[in-house]
Coordinates of C-alpha atoms in Angstrom, one line a residue:
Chain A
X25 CA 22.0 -17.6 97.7
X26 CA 25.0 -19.3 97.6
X27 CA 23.4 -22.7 96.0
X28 CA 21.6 -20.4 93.3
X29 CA 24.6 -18.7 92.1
X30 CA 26.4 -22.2 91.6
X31 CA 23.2 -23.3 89.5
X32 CA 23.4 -20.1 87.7
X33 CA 26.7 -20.5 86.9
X34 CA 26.1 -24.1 85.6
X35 CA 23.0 -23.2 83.4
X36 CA 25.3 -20.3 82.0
X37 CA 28.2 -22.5 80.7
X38 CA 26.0 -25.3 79.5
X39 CA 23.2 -23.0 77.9
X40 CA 26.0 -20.7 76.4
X41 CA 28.3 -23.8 75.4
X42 CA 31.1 -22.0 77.2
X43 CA 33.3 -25.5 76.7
X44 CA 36.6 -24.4 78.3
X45 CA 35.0 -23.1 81.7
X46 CA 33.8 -24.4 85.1
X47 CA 32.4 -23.0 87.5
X48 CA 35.4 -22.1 89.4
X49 CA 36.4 -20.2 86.7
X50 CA 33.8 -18.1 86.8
X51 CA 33.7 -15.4 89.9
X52 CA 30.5 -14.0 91.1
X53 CA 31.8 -10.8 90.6
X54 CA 32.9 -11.2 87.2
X55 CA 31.3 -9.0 84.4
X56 CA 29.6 -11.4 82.1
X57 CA 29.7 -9.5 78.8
X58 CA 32.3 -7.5 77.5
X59 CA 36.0 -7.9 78.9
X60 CA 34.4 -10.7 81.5
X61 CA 33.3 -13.8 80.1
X62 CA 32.7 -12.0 76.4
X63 CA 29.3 -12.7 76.2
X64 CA 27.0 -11.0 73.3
X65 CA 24.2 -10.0 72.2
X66 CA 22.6 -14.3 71.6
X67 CA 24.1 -15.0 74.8
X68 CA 21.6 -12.1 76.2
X69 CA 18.8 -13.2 74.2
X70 CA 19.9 -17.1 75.5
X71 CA 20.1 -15.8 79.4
X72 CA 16.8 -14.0 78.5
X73 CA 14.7 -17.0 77.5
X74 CA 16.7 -19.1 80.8
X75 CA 15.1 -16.7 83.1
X76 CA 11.7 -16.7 81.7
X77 CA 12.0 -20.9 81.8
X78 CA 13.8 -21.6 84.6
X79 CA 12.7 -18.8 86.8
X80 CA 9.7 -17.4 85.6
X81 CA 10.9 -14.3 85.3
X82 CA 9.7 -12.0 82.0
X83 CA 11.9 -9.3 80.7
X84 CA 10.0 -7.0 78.9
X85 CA 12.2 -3.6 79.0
X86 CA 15.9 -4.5 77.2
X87 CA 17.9 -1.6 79.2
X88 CA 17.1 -3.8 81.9
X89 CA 18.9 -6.5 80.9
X90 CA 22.1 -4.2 81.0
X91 CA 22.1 -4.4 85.1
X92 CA 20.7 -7.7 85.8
X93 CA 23.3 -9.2 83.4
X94 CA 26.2 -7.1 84.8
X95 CA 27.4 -10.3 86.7
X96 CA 26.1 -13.7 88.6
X97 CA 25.8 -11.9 91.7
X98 CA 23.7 -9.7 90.4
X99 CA 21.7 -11.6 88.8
X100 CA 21.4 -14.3 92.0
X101 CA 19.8 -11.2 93.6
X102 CA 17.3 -10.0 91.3
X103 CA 16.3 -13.8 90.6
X104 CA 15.7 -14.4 94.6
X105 CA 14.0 -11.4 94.5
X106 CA 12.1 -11.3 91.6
X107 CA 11.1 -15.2 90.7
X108 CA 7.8 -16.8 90.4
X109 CA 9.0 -20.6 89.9
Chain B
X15 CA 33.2 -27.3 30.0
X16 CA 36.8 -27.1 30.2
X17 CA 38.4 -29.9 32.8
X18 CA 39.8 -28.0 35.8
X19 CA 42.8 -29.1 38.1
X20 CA 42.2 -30.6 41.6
X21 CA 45.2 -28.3 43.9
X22 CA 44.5 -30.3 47.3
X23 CA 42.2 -32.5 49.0
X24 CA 41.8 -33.2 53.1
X25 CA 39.3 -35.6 54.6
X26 CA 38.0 -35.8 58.1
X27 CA 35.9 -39.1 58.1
X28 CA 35.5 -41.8 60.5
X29 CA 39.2 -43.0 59.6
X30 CA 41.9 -40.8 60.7
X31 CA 42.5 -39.7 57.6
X32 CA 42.4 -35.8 58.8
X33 CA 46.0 -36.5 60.0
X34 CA 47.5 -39.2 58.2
X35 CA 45.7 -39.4 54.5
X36 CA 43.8 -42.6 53.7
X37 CA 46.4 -45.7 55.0
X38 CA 45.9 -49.4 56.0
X39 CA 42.9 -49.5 58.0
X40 CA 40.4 -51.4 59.9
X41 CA 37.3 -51.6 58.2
X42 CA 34.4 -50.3 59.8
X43 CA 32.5 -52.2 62.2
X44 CA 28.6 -52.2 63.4
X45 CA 28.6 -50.6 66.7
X46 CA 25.0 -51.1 69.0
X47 CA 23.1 -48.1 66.8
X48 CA 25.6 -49.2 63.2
X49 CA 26.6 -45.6 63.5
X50 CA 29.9 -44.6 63.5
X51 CA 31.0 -41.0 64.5
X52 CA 33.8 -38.9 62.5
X53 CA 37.6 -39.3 63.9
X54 CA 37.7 -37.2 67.4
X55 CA 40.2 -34.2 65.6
X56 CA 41.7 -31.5 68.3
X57 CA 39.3 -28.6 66.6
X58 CA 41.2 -26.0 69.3
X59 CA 44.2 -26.1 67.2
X60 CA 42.3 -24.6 64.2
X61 CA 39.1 -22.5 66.3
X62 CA 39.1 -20.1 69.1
X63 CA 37.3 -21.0 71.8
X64 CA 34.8 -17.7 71.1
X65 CA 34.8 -19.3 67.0
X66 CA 34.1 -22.6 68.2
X67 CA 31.6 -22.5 71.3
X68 CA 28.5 -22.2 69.1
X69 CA 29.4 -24.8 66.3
X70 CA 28.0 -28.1 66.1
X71 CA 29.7 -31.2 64.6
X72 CA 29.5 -30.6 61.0
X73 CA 30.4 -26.5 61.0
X74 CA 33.6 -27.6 63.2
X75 CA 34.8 -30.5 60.4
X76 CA 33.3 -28.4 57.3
X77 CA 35.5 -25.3 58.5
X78 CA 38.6 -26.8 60.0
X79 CA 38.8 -29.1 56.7
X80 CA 38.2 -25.8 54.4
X81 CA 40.6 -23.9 56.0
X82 CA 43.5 -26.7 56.1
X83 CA 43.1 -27.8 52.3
X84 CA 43.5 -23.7 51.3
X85 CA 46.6 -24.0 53.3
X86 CA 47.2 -27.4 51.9
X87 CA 47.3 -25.6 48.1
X88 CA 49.3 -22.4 49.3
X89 CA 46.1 -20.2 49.0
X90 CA 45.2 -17.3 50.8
X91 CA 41.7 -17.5 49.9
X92 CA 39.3 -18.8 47.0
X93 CA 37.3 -16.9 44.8
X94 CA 34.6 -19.0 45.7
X95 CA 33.3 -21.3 48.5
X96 CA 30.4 -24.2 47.5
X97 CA 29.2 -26.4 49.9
X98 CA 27.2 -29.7 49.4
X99 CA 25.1 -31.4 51.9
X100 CA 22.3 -34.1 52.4
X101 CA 20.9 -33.1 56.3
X102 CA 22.6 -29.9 56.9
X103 CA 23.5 -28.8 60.2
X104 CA 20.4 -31.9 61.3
X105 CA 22.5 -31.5 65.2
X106 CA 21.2 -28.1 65.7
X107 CA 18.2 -28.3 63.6
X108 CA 17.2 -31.4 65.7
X109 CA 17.8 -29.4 68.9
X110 CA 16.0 -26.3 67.8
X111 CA 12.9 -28.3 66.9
X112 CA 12.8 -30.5 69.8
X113 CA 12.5 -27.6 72.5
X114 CA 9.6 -26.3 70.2
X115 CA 8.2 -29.6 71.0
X116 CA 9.4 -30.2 74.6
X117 CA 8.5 -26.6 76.0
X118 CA 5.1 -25.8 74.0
X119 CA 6.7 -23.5 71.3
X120 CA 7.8 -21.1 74.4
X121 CA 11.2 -20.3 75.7
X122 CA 12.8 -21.1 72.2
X123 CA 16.2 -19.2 71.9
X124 CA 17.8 -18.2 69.1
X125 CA 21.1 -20.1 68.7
X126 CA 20.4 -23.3 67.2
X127 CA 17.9 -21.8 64.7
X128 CA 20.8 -19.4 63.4
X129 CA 23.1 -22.4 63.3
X130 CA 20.5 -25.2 61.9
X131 CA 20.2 -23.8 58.2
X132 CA 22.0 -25.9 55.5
X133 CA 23.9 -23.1 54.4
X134 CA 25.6 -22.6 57.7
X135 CA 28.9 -24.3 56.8
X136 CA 29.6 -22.3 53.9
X137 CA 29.1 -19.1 55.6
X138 CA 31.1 -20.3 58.5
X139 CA 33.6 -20.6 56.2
X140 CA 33.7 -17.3 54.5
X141 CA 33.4 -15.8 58.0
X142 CA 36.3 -17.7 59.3
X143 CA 38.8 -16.6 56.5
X144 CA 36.8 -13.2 55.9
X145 CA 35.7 -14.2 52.5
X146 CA 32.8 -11.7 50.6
X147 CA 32.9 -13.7 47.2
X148 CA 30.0 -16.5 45.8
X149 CA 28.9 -18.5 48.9
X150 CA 26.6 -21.1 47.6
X151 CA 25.4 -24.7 49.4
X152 CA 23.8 -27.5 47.3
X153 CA 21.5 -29.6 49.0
X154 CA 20.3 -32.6 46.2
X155 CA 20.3 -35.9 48.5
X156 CA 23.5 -38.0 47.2
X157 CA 24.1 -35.6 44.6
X158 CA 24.6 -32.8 47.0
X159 CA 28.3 -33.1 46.5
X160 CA 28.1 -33.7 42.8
X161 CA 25.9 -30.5 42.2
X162 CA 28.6 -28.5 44.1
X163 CA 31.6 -30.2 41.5
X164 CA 29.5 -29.2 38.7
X165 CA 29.1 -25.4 39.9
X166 CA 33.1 -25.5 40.8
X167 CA 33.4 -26.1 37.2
X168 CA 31.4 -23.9 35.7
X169 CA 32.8 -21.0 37.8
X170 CA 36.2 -21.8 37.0
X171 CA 35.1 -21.7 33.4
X172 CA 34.3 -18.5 34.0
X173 CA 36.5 -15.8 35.4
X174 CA 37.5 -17.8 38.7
X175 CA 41.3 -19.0 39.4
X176 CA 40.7 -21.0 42.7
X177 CA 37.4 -22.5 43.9
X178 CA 36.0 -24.4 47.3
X179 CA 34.3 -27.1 46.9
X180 CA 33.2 -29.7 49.8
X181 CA 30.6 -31.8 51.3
X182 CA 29.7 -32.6 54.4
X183 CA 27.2 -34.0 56.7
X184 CA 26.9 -34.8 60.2
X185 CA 25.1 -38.0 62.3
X186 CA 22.9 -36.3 64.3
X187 CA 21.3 -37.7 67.1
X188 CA 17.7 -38.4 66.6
X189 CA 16.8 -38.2 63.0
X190 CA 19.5 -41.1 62.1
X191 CA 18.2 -43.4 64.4
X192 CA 14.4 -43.5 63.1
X193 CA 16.3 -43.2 59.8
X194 CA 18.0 -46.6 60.0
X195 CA 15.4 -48.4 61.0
X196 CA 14.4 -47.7 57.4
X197 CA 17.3 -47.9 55.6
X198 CA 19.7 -50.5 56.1
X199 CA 22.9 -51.7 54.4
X200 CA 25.7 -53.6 55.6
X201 CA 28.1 -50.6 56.2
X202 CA 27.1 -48.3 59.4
X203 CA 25.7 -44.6 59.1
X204 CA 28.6 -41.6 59.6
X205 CA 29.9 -38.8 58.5
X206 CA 32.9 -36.4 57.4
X207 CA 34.2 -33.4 55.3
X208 CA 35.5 -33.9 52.3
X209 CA 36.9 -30.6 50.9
X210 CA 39.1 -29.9 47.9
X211 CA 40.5 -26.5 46.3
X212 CA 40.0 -26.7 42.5
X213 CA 41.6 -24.2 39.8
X214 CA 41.4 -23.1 36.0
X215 CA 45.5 -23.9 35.2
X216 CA 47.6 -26.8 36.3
X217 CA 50.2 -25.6 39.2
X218 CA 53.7 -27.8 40.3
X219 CA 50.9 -28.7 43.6
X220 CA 48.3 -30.0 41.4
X221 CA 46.9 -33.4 42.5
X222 CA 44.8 -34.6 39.4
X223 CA 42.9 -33.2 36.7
X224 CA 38.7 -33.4 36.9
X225 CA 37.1 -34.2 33.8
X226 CA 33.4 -34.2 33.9
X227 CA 30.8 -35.1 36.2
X228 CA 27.0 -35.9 35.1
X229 CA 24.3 -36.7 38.0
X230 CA 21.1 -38.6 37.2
X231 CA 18.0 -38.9 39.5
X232 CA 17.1 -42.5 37.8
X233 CA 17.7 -45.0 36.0
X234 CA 17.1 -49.0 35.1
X235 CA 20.6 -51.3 35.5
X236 CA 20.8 -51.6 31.7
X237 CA 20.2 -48.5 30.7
X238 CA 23.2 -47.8 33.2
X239 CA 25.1 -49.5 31.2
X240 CA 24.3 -47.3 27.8
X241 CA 24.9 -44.3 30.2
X242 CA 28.3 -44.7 31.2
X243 CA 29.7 -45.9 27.8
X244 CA 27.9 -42.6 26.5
X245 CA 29.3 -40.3 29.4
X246 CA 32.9 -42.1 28.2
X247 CA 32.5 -41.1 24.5
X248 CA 31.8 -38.2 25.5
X249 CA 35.2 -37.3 26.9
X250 CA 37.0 -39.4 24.1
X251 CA 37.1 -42.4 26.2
X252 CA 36.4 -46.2 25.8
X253 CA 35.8 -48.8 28.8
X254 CA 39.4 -50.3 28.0
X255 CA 40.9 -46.5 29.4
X256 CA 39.3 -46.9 32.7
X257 CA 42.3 -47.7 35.1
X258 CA 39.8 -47.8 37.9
X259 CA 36.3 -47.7 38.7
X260 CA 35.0 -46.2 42.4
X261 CA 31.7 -47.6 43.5
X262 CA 29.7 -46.3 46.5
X263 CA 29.0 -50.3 47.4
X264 CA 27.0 -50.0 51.0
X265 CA 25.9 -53.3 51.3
X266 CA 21.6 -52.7 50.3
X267 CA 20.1 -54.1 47.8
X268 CA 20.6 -51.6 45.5
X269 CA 24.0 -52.8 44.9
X270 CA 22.9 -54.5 41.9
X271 CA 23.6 -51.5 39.9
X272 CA 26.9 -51.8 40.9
X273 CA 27.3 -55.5 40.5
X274 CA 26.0 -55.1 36.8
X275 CA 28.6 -52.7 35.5
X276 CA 30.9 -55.0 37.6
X277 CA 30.3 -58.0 35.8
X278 CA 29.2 -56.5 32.4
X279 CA 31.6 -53.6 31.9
X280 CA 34.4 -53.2 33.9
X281 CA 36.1 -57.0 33.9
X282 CA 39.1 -56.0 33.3
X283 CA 39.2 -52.4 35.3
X284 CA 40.6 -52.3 39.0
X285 CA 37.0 -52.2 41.0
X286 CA 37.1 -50.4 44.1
X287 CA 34.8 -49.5 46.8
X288 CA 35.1 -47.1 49.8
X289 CA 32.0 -46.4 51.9
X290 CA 33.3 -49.7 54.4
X291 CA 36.2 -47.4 55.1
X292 CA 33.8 -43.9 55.7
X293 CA 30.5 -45.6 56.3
X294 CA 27.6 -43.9 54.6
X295 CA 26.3 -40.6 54.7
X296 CA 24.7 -38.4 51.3
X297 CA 28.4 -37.1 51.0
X298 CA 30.4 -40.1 51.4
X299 CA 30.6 -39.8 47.6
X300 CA 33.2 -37.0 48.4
X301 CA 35.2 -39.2 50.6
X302 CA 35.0 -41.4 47.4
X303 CA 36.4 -38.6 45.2
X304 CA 39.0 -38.1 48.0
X305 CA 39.7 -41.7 47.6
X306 CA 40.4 -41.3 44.1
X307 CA 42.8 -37.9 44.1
X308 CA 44.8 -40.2 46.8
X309 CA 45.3 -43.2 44.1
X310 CA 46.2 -41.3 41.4
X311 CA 48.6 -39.0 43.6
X312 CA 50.2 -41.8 45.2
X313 CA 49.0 -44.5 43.1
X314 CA 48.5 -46.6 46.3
X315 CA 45.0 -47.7 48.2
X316 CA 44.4 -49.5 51.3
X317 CA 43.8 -53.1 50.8
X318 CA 40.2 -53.1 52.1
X319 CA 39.9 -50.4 49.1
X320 CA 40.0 -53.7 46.5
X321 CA 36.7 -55.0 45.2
X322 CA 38.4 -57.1 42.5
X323 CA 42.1 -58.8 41.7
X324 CA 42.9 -56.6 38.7
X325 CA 45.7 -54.1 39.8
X326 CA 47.1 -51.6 36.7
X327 CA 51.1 -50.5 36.9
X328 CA 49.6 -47.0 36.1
X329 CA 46.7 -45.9 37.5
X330 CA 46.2 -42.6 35.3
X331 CA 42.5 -42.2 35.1
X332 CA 39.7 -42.8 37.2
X333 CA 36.0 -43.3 37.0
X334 CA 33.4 -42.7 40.3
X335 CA 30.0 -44.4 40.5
X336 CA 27.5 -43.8 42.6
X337 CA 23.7 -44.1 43.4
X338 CA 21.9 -44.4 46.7
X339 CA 18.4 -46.2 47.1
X340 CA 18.5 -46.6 43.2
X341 CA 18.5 -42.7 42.9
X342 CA 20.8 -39.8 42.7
X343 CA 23.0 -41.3 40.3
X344 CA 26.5 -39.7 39.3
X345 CA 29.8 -40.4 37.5
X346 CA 33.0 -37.9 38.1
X347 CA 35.7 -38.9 35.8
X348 CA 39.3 -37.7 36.8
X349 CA 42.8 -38.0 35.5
X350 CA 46.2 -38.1 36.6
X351 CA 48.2 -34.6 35.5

């Protein structure tokens, strides 16, 4: 768990271009959009597309994307228990 | 067309002339690839992080250099913002269309398609200093920068008091190499922002005055010759009032254009070239034009700068000349005020 969440928070600053952050900047607790990291709405159509390549993961329903993207350790869990790849 | 006044001019290029104005410089070497990247500028000093994270090369020159030359005239804003480029935003275009290659037209995501359009340094522009008037981006090989003058001008001779007008282009990564393996000249491949703020009336600030421009797809070496003295006549002018003559010299073979006016019309003119200072790109005619506000602001140029051994006491107008391939021909001619 601990591994995935470091390589989520890797893909998330390169894929986002987030150029002033590493990944100790970035809790796991940490809400990723609004007053968190200030992600929008092409950073959730960019974390979208990473899970579907990286993870295998489809997203068909877009409320979804409103919990699963609340923050990385959310996200680590619904990856570990949700992936295909 | 009524000449319009040139208010300020700022350059990023492969020199550092962003910061300290064309000076005594080095002259551009080959490096492995004879390409040459744009002079590393701190962009955080002019973008938020948030503004900046999704720009690519050319969006972060084309807006920082836009936003420091309105400063530069003591603007606010412009009535209108014209862009002129040869590739575009080629970075994220390049980037967008190789993940439709590398992952089978799946998993593409949206970012570097909205950012890949020509037209994306104009509106970054207007979105950076909240700007709702005419937003328009010429994209005419070596004339790209040229076109955008000529619509500048016409504007102004309209209703419009201040007026945007800039071209830039960026290396890219993969496009430019196959490129040059095509195309070679002695100078290397770069790229820049040239931008300049441009107005109907003459102010205290004003830099130079710009007379005309005319751009021509093609033409034969001597009927070059017929073309300038015509374009000369038509602004009243005669070889003899030609203090200096900028030429886009790039070392290819298609310098011979420039060599014939060289030797047939402008012996006695001060000859200068630039694009061994800013390298070549289809808007290093811009840098040129930059060039020539400098000389006539501060009636100074680099030493590198000097083709020839004529030098004028008074350098009070200007002529710019250039082609590339043998194509996409123009002449700017610009005055001292």
């Amino acid at each position: 768990m601990e591994a995935l969440k470091k390589e989520l928070k890797e893909n998330i600053i390169e894929v986002l271009n987030l150029e002033d952050l590493t990944i100790e900047d970035v809790n796991d607790d940490d809400a990723l959009f609004g007053d968190g990291l200030g992600l929008d709405s092409i950073d959730a159509l960019e974390l979208i597309v990473m899970l579907d390549k990286d993870y295998g993961i489809k997203l068909t329903d877009p409320s979804e994307g409103r919990e699963i993207f609340k923050s990385v350790e959310v996200l680590a869990t619904y990856i570990t228990e949700n992936r295909t790849k | 067309m009524n000449s319009v006044y040139i208010h300020s001019g700022v350059s990023i290029s492969a020199q550092n002339t962003f910061e300290e104005g064309i000076k005594e410089v080095e002259e551009l070497k080959f490096t492995e690839n004879s390409q040459v990247k744009a002079f590393k500028i701190n962009y955080k000093e002019f973008l938020s992080p948030i503004a900046s994270r999704r720009m690519a090369t050319g969006v972060k020159m084309g807006v920082v250099a836009a936003k420091k030359v309105i400063q530069k005239a003591g603007e606010d804003t412009v009535d209108a913002i014209i862009t002129g480029t040869g590739l575009g935003c080629v970075e994220d275009s390049e980037k967008f269309l190789n993940a439709v290659i590398d992952n089978d037209e799946q998993f593409l995501t949206p970012t570097s398609f909205i950012q890949s359009t020509h037209n994306t340094v104009a509106a970054q522009i207007a979105l950076s200093i909240k700007n709702k008037g005419y937003n328009m981006t010429y994209v005419n090989g070596a004339n790209s920068f040229e076109a955008a003058l000529l619509d500048g001008m016409l504007l102004l001779n309209e209703e419009n008091e201040t007026v945007l007008v800039g071209g830039v282009d960026e290396l890219g990564k993969r496009f430019i190499n196959d490129y040059e393996k095509i195309y070679q000249q002695d100078v290397s491949f770069s790229e820049g922002a040239n931008f300049f703020t441009l107005g109907a009336r003459k102010k205290e600030n004003s830099i130079a005055q710009l007379l005309n421009v005319e751009v021509f797809q093609e033409i034969d070496e001597d009927n070059l010759l017929k073309k300038i003295a015509s374009f000369l006549e038509e602004n009243s002018l005669k070889v003899s009032d030609i203090d200096a003559v900028i030429l886009g010299i790039n070392g290819d073979a298609y310098d011979s254009y420039y060599q014939k006016i060289q030797s047939e019309l402008f012996t006695d003119t001060t000859q200068l070239k630039y694009k061994n200072l800013s390298g070549e790109f289809f808007t290093a005619s811009a840098f040129g034009f930059y060039v020539a506000t400098e000389l006539l602001n501060k009636q100074e140029l680099p030493t590198n700068c000097f083709f020839n051994s004529v030098k004028k006491e008074d350098y009070k107008t200007v002529l710019l000349y250039n082609q590339y391939l043998g194509k996409q021909h123009s002449l700017v001619l610009l005055t001292s005020c």
